[in-house]
Coordinates of C-alpha atoms in Angstrom, one line a residue:
X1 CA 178.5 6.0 209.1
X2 CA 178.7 3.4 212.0
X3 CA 177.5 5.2 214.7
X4 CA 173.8 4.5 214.3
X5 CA 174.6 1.0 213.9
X6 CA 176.4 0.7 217.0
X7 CA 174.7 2.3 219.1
X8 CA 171.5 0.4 218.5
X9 CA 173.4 -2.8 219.6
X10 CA 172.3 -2.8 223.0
X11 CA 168.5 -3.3 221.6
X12 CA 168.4 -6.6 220.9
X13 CA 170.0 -7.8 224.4
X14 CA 167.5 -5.1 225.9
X15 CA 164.7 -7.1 224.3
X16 CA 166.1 -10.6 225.4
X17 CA 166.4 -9.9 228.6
X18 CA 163.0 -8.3 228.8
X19 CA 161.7 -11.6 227.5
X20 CA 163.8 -13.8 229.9
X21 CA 162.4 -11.7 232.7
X22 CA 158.7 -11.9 231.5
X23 CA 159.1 -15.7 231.3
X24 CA 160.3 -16.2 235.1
X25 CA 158.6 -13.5 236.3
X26 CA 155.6 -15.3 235.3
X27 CA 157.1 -18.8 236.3
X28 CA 156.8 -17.5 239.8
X29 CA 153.5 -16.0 239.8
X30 CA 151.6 -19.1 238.3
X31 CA 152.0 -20.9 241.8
X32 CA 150.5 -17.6 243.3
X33 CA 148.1 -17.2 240.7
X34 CA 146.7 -20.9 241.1
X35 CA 145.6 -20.2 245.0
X36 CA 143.7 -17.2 244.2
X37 CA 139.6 -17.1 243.1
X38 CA 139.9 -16.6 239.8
X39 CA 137.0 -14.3 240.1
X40 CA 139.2 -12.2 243.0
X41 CA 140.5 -8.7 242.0
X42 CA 144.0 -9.9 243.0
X43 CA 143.8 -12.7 240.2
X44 CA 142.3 -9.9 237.9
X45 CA 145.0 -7.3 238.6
X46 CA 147.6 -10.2 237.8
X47 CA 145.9 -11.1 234.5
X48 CA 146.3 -7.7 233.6
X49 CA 150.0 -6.9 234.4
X50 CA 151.0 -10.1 232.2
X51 CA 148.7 -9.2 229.3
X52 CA 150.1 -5.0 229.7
X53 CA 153.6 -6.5 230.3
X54 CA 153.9 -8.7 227.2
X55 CA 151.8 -6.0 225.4
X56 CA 154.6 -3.7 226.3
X57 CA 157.4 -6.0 225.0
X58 CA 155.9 -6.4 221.5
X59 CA 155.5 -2.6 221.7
X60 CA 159.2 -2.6 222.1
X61 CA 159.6 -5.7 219.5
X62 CA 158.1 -3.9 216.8
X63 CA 160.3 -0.6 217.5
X64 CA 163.3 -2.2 217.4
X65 CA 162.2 -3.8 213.8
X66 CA 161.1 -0.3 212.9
X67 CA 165.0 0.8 213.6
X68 CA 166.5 -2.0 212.2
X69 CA 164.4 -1.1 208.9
X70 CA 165.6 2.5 208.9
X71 CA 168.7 1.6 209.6
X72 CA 168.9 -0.5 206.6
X73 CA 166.9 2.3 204.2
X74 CA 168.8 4.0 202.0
X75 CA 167.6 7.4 203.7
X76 CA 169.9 6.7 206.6
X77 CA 172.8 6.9 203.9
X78 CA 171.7 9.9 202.1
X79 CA 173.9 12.8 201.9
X80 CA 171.4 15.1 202.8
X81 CA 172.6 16.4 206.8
X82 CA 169.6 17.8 207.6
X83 CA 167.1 15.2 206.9
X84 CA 169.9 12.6 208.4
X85 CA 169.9 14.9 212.1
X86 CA 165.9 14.5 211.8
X87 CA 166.1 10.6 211.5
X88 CA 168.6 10.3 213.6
X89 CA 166.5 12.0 216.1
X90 CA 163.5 10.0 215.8
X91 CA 165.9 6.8 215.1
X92 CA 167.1 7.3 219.0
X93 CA 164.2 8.6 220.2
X94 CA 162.1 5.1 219.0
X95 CA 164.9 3.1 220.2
X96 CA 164.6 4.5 223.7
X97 CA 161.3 4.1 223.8
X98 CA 161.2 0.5 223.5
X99 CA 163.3 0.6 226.1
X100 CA 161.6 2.5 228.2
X101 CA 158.6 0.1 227.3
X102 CA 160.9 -3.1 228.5
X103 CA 161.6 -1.3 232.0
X104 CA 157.8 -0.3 232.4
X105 CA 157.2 -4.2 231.6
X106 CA 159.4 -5.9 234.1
X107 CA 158.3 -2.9 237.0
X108 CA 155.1 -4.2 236.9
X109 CA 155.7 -7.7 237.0
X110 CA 158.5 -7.0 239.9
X111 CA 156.0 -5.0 242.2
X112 CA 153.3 -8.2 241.1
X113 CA 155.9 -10.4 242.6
X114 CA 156.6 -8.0 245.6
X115 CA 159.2 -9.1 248.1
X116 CA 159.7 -11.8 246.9
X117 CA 160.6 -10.9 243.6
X118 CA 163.5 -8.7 245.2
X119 CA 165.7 -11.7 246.8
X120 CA 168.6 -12.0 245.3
X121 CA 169.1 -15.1 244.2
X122 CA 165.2 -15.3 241.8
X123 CA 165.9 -15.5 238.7
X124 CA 163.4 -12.2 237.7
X125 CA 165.3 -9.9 239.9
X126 CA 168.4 -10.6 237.9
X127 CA 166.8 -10.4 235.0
X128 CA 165.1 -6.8 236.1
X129 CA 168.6 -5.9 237.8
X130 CA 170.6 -6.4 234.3
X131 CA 167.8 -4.9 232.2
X132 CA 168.0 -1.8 234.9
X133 CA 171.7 -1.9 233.9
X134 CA 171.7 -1.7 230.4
X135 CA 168.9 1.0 230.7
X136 CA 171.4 3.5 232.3
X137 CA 173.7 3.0 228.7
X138 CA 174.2 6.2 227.0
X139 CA 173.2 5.5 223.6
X140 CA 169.6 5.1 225.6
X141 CA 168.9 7.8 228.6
X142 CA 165.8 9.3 228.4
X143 CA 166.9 12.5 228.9
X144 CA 169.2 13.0 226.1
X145 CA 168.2 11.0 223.8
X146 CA 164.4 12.1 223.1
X147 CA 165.5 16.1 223.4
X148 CA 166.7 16.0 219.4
X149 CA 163.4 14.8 218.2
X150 CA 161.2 17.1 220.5
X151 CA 163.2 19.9 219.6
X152 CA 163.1 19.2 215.9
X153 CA 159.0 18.8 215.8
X154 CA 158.7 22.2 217.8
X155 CA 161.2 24.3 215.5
X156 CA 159.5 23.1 212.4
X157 CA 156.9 25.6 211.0
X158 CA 153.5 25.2 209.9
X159 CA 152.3 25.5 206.4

């Protein structure tokens, strides 16, 4: 009865360090950002990697409430093994996916800050390097974690 609860643990440290790593990442392109024309493409494209970036972490945000929710519902307690195998399917599946959304978010903010971004000792490339970390965890790899749920939707039949 634990297991769901446990393995959704690593969510909310997912989320925190996605939203440390926004924050800095940021931090250092504002001094970049200021000695562009702000009607340059460059300025543009970096307007638009922040706003898809933070777009990406409420994405995320919102997921993780979603999970939290379910896993609080009195469905995830039912007795029923069936239905519980289909939400605990879709339960992993939606909590991989906002971490999938948190990676995709600091990506694009690292390549925005290019080599610089990559030094060791920046602040966002620790924060990127531990997200990258926690994204390798079990209880959220892409691979075998959203296989359940696609398999589920494809074996059910039509009406």
């Amino acid at each position: 009865p634990y297991l769901p609860f446990l393995s959704s643990a690593i969510l909310s440290p997912v989320i925190g360090t996605t939203r440390g790593g926004i924050e800095t990442a940021c931090d250092a392109l504002r001094g970049k950002y200021a000695r562009l024309d702000p009607t340059s493409f460059e300025a543009g494209s970096l307007e638009l990697a922040v706003a898809e970036s933070e777009a990406e972490l409420r994405g995320a945000e919102l997921l993780m409430a979603t999970c939290l929710e379910h896993l609080e519902s009195d469905e995830m307690r039912s007795t029923d093994k069936l239905g519980f195998a289909k939400r605990w399917a879709h339960l992993r599946r939606d909590k991989t996916y906002a971490v999938k959304l948190c990676n995709s978010a600091m990506d694009r903010l690292m390549q925005c800050l290019g080599t610089f971004g990559l030094n060791a000792r920046t602040l966002p490339q620790l924060y990127w390097r531990d997200l990258n970390a926690m994204s390798t965890h079990m209880d959220v790899r892409w691979d075998t974690m959203l296989r359940p749920s696609g398999q589920l939707t494809l074996a059910r039949k039509s009406d």
